[in-house]
Amino acid sequence: MFFPEYRPRRLRRNETLRSLVRETELSLNHLIYPLFVVEGHGIKEEVPSMPGVFRFSVDLLKEEIKEIIDLGLPAVILFGIPAQKDEIGSEAYAKKGVVQRAISAIKKIAPELLVITDVCLCEYTSHGHCGIIKGSEVDNDLTLEQLARVAVSHAKAGADMVAPSDMMDGRVARIREALDEAGFSHIPIMSYAVKYCSSFYGPFRDAAESAPQFGDRRSYQMDPANVREALREATLDVEEGADILMVKPAMPYLDVITRLREEFNHPIAAYQVSGEYAMIKAAGKLGWLDEERAMMESLISIRRAGADIILTYFAKEIAKKLAK
């Protein structure tokens, strides 16, 4: 019986051998944990469609931040839900807005924790869109000025990085200009460079109370069918001054992550979004798959595709697993 000279199974016989030749690693240094902060006091409420994910009022962040630090996670990204919303999202850049106060509180608890902020208007507008409405459309250029105000307000509050997620044309350049003019040239921009108009955002919109009140976001978020357009979007953001490029969602767009990794030398981030998280959680609860193994496999696939950074709601669970 003929056998090939090289037998791949030789290096799969036990975990020590498998670990020795493993090509892709997942560590805490690759992870960012999303946090939802709400107005009010004494609030810690679980998001129904995202088991294990909570909305916190600023006064109850201390315990959560201490756990994040104790687990060794390096960074969080903040999403805010204000008490009042209006047509222009003015609470997004209020000096004492919920995110601004959360940044300050976190920095007092854990100065070493990297605090990133989502820069968008959808959580703050009464209509739920990511920009200023003029007529029945989102006005791109008017929105840029609001986004610049938001980014600067976050930097003033102590944010270490801003992450515009609105998908307006020219937003990175306008935010970069505003940050530099305000004395924050050291603050990096992690751009949601390639954000698809995806069905996987449903649980997030539940958590952030940010569903559009009319229409949808297809006029500014990307068509899921397109990949060449993703390269054009990323190129524009690089030219405008983005420091990190993000793809969102992650698993349905692993090919896009790989294409960006091949085309750009910038760090590549990927957001494992709420729907991806919720699917694994739900299937695990029903016993349809092994939740822990599916969690690890999904994150390894994102790393293998080329992502340097992963934003994931599984971050705390991964940290606990890696500590075993």
Short mmCIF file of C-alpha atoms in Angstrom, two decimals:
data_model
loop_
_atom_site.label_atom_id
_atom_site.label_comp_id
_atom_site.label_asym_id
_atom_site.label_seq_id
_atom_site.Cartn_x
_atom_site.Cartn_y
_atom_site.Cartn_z
CA MET A 1 0.00 0.00 0.00
CA PHE A 2 1.39 3.36 -1.01
CA PHE A 3 1.56 6.21 1.51
CA PRO A 4 2.79 9.73 0.77
CA GLU A 5 6.14 10.72 2.20
CA TYR A 6 4.44 13.57 4.05
CA ARG A 7 1.60 12.59 6.34
CA PRO A 8 -0.27 15.67 7.64
CA ARG A 9 -1.82 13.67 10.49
CA ARG A 10 1.59 13.28 12.12
CA LEU A 11 1.28 16.87 13.40
CA ARG A 12 -2.32 16.46 14.56
CA ARG A 13 -1.84 13.57 17.01
CA ASN A 14 -2.12 15.58 20.23
CA GLU A 15 -2.73 19.12 21.46
CA THR A 16 0.96 19.85 22.03
CA LEU A 17 1.76 19.11 18.39
CA ARG A 18 -1.31 20.97 17.16
CA SER A 19 -0.39 24.03 19.23
CA LEU A 20 3.19 23.94 18.02
CA VAL A 21 2.20 24.32 14.36
CA ARG A 22 -0.93 26.44 14.80
CA GLU A 23 -0.91 29.24 12.22
CA THR A 24 -3.43 31.66 13.72
CA GLU A 25 -3.57 32.82 17.33
CA LEU A 26 -6.21 34.68 19.28
CA SER A 27 -5.12 36.73 22.27
CA LEU A 28 -6.66 39.38 24.50
CA ASN A 29 -4.54 41.99 22.73
CA HIS A 30 -6.71 41.51 19.64
CA LEU A 31 -10.03 42.29 21.36
CA ILE A 32 -12.22 45.34 21.99
CA TYR A 33 -15.30 45.02 24.19
CA PRO A 34 -18.42 47.06 23.33
CA LEU A 35 -20.19 48.84 26.22
CA PHE A 36 -23.65 50.44 26.26
CA VAL A 37 -24.20 53.38 28.61
CA VAL A 38 -27.58 54.95 29.38
CA GLU A 39 -28.85 57.98 31.22
CA GLY A 40 -30.23 57.47 34.72
CA HIS A 41 -29.04 55.94 37.99
CA GLY A 42 -28.81 52.42 39.30
CA ILE A 43 -29.40 50.86 35.88
CA LYS A 44 -28.00 47.51 34.82
CA GLU A 45 -30.39 45.91 32.38
CA GLU A 46 -29.77 42.94 30.12
CA VAL A 47 -30.44 43.35 26.41
CA PRO A 48 -33.15 40.74 25.68
CA SER A 49 -31.75 39.75 22.29
CA MET A 50 -28.13 39.69 23.51
CA PRO A 51 -27.82 37.38 26.55
CA GLY A 52 -24.99 38.46 28.83
CA VAL A 53 -24.82 42.01 27.41
CA PHE A 54 -26.06 44.86 29.59
CA ARG A 55 -26.86 48.55 29.46
CA PHE A 56 -25.28 50.47 32.34
CA SER A 57 -25.91 53.86 33.83
CA VAL A 58 -22.65 55.71 34.43
CA ASP A 59 -22.83 55.28 38.22
CA LEU A 60 -22.79 51.46 37.85
CA LEU A 61 -19.85 51.24 35.45
CA LYS A 62 -17.26 50.79 38.19
CA GLU A 63 -17.85 47.07 38.79
CA GLU A 64 -17.98 46.32 35.07
CA ILE A 65 -14.78 48.22 34.32
CA LYS A 66 -12.95 46.51 37.17
CA GLU A 67 -13.98 43.12 35.79
CA ILE A 68 -12.77 44.12 32.31
CA ILE A 69 -9.40 45.18 33.75
CA ASP A 70 -9.09 42.04 35.92
CA LEU A 71 -9.73 39.91 32.83
CA GLY A 72 -6.90 41.66 31.01
CA LEU A 73 -8.93 43.19 28.20
CA PRO A 74 -7.13 46.20 26.72
CA ALA A 75 -9.95 48.33 25.27
CA VAL A 76 -13.65 49.17 25.20
CA ILE A 77 -15.79 50.99 22.68
CA LEU A 78 -18.65 53.10 24.04
CA PHE A 79 -22.18 53.49 22.69
CA GLY A 80 -24.51 55.97 24.38
CA ILE A 81 -28.29 56.08 24.77
CA PRO A 82 -29.44 59.58 25.82
CA ALA A 83 -32.57 60.44 27.80
CA GLN A 84 -33.72 62.91 25.14
CA LYS A 85 -33.39 62.72 21.37
CA ASP A 86 -33.91 65.42 18.75
CA GLU A 87 -33.72 65.79 14.99
CA ILE A 88 -30.04 66.80 14.97
CA GLY A 89 -28.71 64.49 17.69
CA SER A 90 -27.45 67.36 19.84
CA GLU A 91 -26.96 65.14 22.92
CA ALA A 92 -24.20 63.34 21.01
CA TYR A 93 -21.84 66.27 21.56
CA ALA A 94 -23.22 67.66 24.85
CA LYS A 95 -20.46 68.47 27.34
CA LYS A 96 -22.24 66.41 30.00
CA GLY A 97 -23.67 63.82 27.62
CA VAL A 98 -23.87 60.21 28.67
CA VAL A 99 -20.79 59.08 26.70
CA GLN A 100 -18.76 62.11 27.76
CA ARG A 101 -19.49 61.36 31.42
CA ALA A 102 -18.81 57.66 30.91
CA ILE A 103 -15.39 58.42 29.42
CA SER A 104 -14.48 60.55 32.43
CA ALA A 105 -15.74 57.92 34.88
CA ILE A 106 -13.84 55.09 33.18
CA LYS A 107 -10.61 57.07 33.10
CA LYS A 108 -10.87 57.70 36.85
CA ILE A 109 -11.40 53.99 37.50
CA ALA A 110 -8.88 52.61 35.00
CA PRO A 111 -6.62 55.20 33.35
CA GLU A 112 -4.78 52.47 31.47
CA LEU A 113 -7.88 51.13 29.71
CA LEU A 114 -8.09 52.28 26.09
CA VAL A 115 -11.42 54.06 25.62
CA ILE A 116 -12.74 54.24 22.05
CA THR A 117 -15.97 56.02 21.17
CA ASP A 118 -18.45 55.34 18.43
CA VAL A 119 -19.06 58.57 16.51
CA CYS A 120 -22.51 58.55 14.96
CA LEU A 121 -25.90 60.21 15.40
CA CYS A 122 -28.32 57.28 15.10
CA GLU A 123 -28.58 56.71 18.86
CA TYR A 124 -29.25 60.42 19.41
CA THR A 125 -31.64 61.41 16.64
CA SER A 126 -35.40 61.19 17.05
CA HIS A 127 -35.68 59.69 13.55
CA GLY A 128 -32.95 57.08 14.10
CA HIS A 129 -30.86 57.91 11.05
CA CYS A 130 -27.12 58.48 11.14
CA GLY A 131 -27.26 62.10 9.98
CA ILE A 132 -29.23 65.29 9.56
CA ILE A 133 -32.45 64.89 7.59
CA LYS A 134 -33.17 67.41 4.87
CA GLY A 135 -36.45 66.74 3.13
CA SER A 136 -36.62 62.97 3.17
CA GLU A 137 -32.89 62.28 2.78
CA VAL A 138 -29.84 62.34 5.02
CA ASP A 139 -27.82 65.45 4.13
CA ASN A 140 -24.23 64.30 3.88
CA ASP A 141 -22.39 67.62 4.26
CA LEU A 142 -24.53 69.02 7.07
CA THR A 143 -23.95 65.78 8.94
CA LEU A 144 -20.17 66.14 8.68
CA GLU A 145 -20.22 69.22 10.90
CA GLN A 146 -22.21 67.39 13.58
CA LEU A 147 -19.87 64.41 13.47
CA ALA A 148 -16.85 66.69 13.87
CA ARG A 149 -18.46 68.23 16.98
CA VAL A 150 -19.11 64.78 18.42
CA ALA A 151 -15.54 63.59 17.85
CA VAL A 152 -14.02 66.70 19.44
CA SER A 153 -16.37 66.45 22.43
CA HIS A 154 -15.24 62.86 23.00
CA ALA A 155 -11.59 63.82 22.78
CA LYS A 156 -12.12 66.65 25.27
CA ALA A 157 -13.76 64.19 27.65
CA GLY A 158 -10.67 61.95 27.52
CA ALA A 159 -11.30 59.41 24.75
CA ASP A 160 -8.19 57.69 23.41
CA MET A 161 -9.62 57.01 19.95
CA VAL A 162 -12.72 57.88 17.92
CA ALA A 163 -14.53 55.55 15.55
CA PRO A 164 -16.91 57.16 13.03
CA SER A 165 -19.58 54.64 11.97
CA ASP A 166 -21.99 56.85 10.00
CA MET A 167 -20.74 56.12 6.46
CA MET A 168 -21.04 59.73 5.28
CA ASP A 169 -18.70 60.70 2.45
CA GLY A 170 -15.75 62.75 3.68
CA ARG A 171 -16.33 62.18 7.40
CA VAL A 172 -12.78 60.99 8.18
CA ALA A 173 -11.22 64.09 6.62
CA ARG A 174 -13.60 66.45 8.44
CA ILE A 175 -13.10 64.72 11.79
CA ARG A 176 -9.32 64.66 11.32
CA GLU A 177 -9.36 68.39 10.54
CA ALA A 178 -11.55 69.17 13.56
CA LEU A 179 -9.45 67.09 15.95
CA ASP A 180 -6.24 68.70 14.74
CA GLU A 181 -7.67 72.21 15.03
CA ALA A 182 -8.81 71.48 18.59
CA GLY A 183 -5.36 70.28 19.66
CA PHE A 184 -6.01 66.56 19.40
CA SER A 185 -3.70 65.59 16.56
CA HIS A 186 -2.58 62.61 18.67
CA ILE A 187 -6.05 61.03 18.73
CA PRO A 188 -6.33 58.21 16.15
CA ILE A 189 -9.35 57.48 14.00
CA MET A 190 -10.60 53.92 13.62
CA SER A 191 -12.93 54.27 10.66
CA TYR A 192 -15.87 52.02 9.97
CA ALA A 193 -14.48 52.13 6.46
CA VAL A 194 -16.52 49.23 5.08
CA LYS A 195 -19.90 49.08 6.80
CA TYR A 196 -22.54 47.06 5.02
CA CYS A 197 -26.29 47.61 5.21
CA SER A 198 -26.69 44.32 7.02
CA SER A 199 -29.55 42.34 8.55
CA PHE A 200 -27.16 41.31 11.33
CA TYR A 201 -27.54 44.60 13.23
CA GLY A 202 -30.98 43.86 14.68
CA PRO A 203 -30.03 43.13 18.30
CA PHE A 204 -27.74 46.19 18.41
CA ARG A 205 -30.62 48.43 17.40
CA ASP A 206 -32.56 46.88 20.25
CA ALA A 207 -29.68 47.61 22.66
CA ALA A 208 -29.01 51.15 21.42
CA GLU A 209 -32.61 52.09 20.61
CA SER A 210 -31.39 53.24 17.21
CA ALA A 211 -33.70 51.68 14.62
CA PRO A 212 -34.70 54.14 11.84
CA GLN A 213 -38.20 55.53 12.25
CA PHE A 214 -38.69 55.52 8.47
CA GLY A 215 -36.95 54.01 5.49
CA ASP A 216 -33.62 52.27 5.92
CA ARG A 217 -29.89 53.00 5.62
CA ARG A 218 -29.23 51.63 2.16
CA SER A 219 -28.54 55.09 0.75
CA TYR A 220 -25.39 55.43 2.87
CA GLN A 221 -24.37 51.98 4.10
CA MET A 222 -22.82 49.58 1.59
CA ASP A 223 -24.62 47.08 -0.63
CA PRO A 224 -23.83 43.54 0.67
CA ALA A 225 -23.19 42.41 -2.92
CA ASN A 226 -20.15 44.66 -3.42
CA VAL A 227 -16.47 44.06 -2.70
CA ARG A 228 -14.68 46.34 -5.19
CA GLU A 229 -16.63 49.21 -3.68
CA ALA A 230 -15.19 48.21 -0.29
CA LEU A 231 -11.69 48.81 -1.63
CA ARG A 232 -12.72 52.23 -2.93
CA GLU A 233 -14.25 53.15 0.43
CA ALA A 234 -11.14 52.02 2.31
CA THR A 235 -8.85 53.89 -0.09
CA LEU A 236 -10.79 57.11 0.48
CA ASP A 237 -10.55 56.73 4.25
CA VAL A 238 -6.80 56.11 4.08
CA GLU A 239 -6.37 59.22 1.94
CA GLU A 240 -8.46 61.22 4.43
CA GLY A 241 -6.34 60.18 7.41
CA ALA A 242 -7.82 57.02 8.93
CA ASP A 243 -5.41 55.15 11.21
CA ILE A 244 -7.34 51.85 11.38
CA LEU A 245 -9.79 50.41 8.83
CA MET A 246 -12.80 48.43 10.01
CA VAL A 247 -15.06 45.94 8.25
CA LYS A 248 -18.57 45.45 9.67
CA PRO A 249 -20.07 42.81 10.01
CA ALA A 250 -17.26 40.27 10.21
CA MET A 251 -18.19 36.67 9.42
CA PRO A 252 -20.45 37.30 6.39
CA TYR A 253 -17.62 39.43 4.96
CA LEU A 254 -14.48 37.42 5.66
CA ASP A 255 -13.55 37.74 1.98
CA VAL A 256 -13.69 41.53 2.31
CA ILE A 257 -11.41 41.45 5.37
CA THR A 258 -8.93 39.39 3.37
CA ARG A 259 -9.06 41.77 0.41
CA LEU A 260 -8.37 44.76 2.67
CA ARG A 261 -5.52 42.90 4.36
CA GLU A 262 -3.97 42.24 0.95
CA GLU A 263 -4.41 45.80 -0.30
CA PHE A 264 -3.51 47.95 2.73
CA ASN A 265 -0.76 48.12 5.32
CA HIS A 266 -3.03 49.80 7.87
CA PRO A 267 -4.28 47.77 10.83
CA ILE A 268 -7.53 46.02 9.96
CA ALA A 269 -10.37 45.75 12.48
CA ALA A 270 -13.52 43.66 12.18
CA TYR A 271 -16.73 43.98 14.16
CA GLN A 272 -18.36 40.68 15.11
CA VAL A 273 -21.76 42.30 15.34
CA SER A 274 -24.79 41.72 17.54
CA GLY A 275 -26.52 39.35 15.13
CA GLU A 276 -23.46 37.13 14.87
CA TYR A 277 -23.25 37.01 18.68
CA ALA A 278 -26.99 36.41 19.13
CA MET A 279 -27.07 33.53 16.61
CA ILE A 280 -24.33 31.62 18.42
CA LYS A 281 -25.92 32.32 21.80
CA ALA A 282 -29.36 31.18 20.64
CA ALA A 283 -28.11 28.02 18.93
CA GLY A 284 -26.00 27.20 21.96
CA LYS A 285 -28.96 27.61 24.30
CA LEU A 286 -31.05 25.28 22.15
CA GLY A 287 -28.27 22.71 22.09
CA TRP A 288 -27.88 22.93 18.34
CA LEU A 289 -24.15 23.59 18.59
CA ASP A 290 -21.38 23.80 21.16
CA GLU A 291 -21.48 27.51 22.05
CA GLU A 292 -17.92 27.78 23.35
CA ARG A 293 -16.38 25.98 20.38
CA ALA A 294 -18.48 28.00 17.92
CA MET A 295 -17.41 31.21 19.65
CA MET A 296 -13.73 30.33 19.36
CA GLU A 297 -14.04 29.07 15.78
CA SER A 298 -15.84 32.21 14.67
CA LEU A 299 -13.20 34.50 16.16
CA ILE A 300 -10.29 32.45 14.81
CA SER A 301 -11.88 32.66 11.35
CA ILE A 302 -11.92 36.46 11.60
CA ARG A 303 -8.27 36.51 12.62
CA ARG A 304 -7.37 34.02 9.88
CA ALA A 305 -9.08 36.24 7.30
CA GLY A 306 -6.63 39.00 8.24
CA ALA A 307 -8.13 41.09 11.05
CA ASP A 308 -5.65 42.50 13.55
CA ILE A 309 -8.41 43.72 15.88
CA ILE A 310 -11.83 42.23 16.68
CA LEU A 311 -14.69 44.08 18.32
CA THR A 312 -16.79 41.37 19.95
CA TYR A 313 -19.42 40.92 22.65
CA PHE A 314 -17.69 37.62 23.45
CA ALA A 315 -14.57 39.44 24.70
CA LYS A 316 -15.13 38.74 28.40
CA GLU A 317 -15.98 35.09 27.74
CA ILE A 318 -12.88 34.69 25.59
CA ALA A 319 -10.77 36.25 28.35
CA LYS A 320 -12.12 33.77 30.89
CA LYS A 321 -11.49 30.85 28.55
CA LEU A 322 -7.92 31.92 27.76
CA ALA A 323 -7.20 32.28 31.48
CA LYS A 324 -8.00 28.62 32.16
#
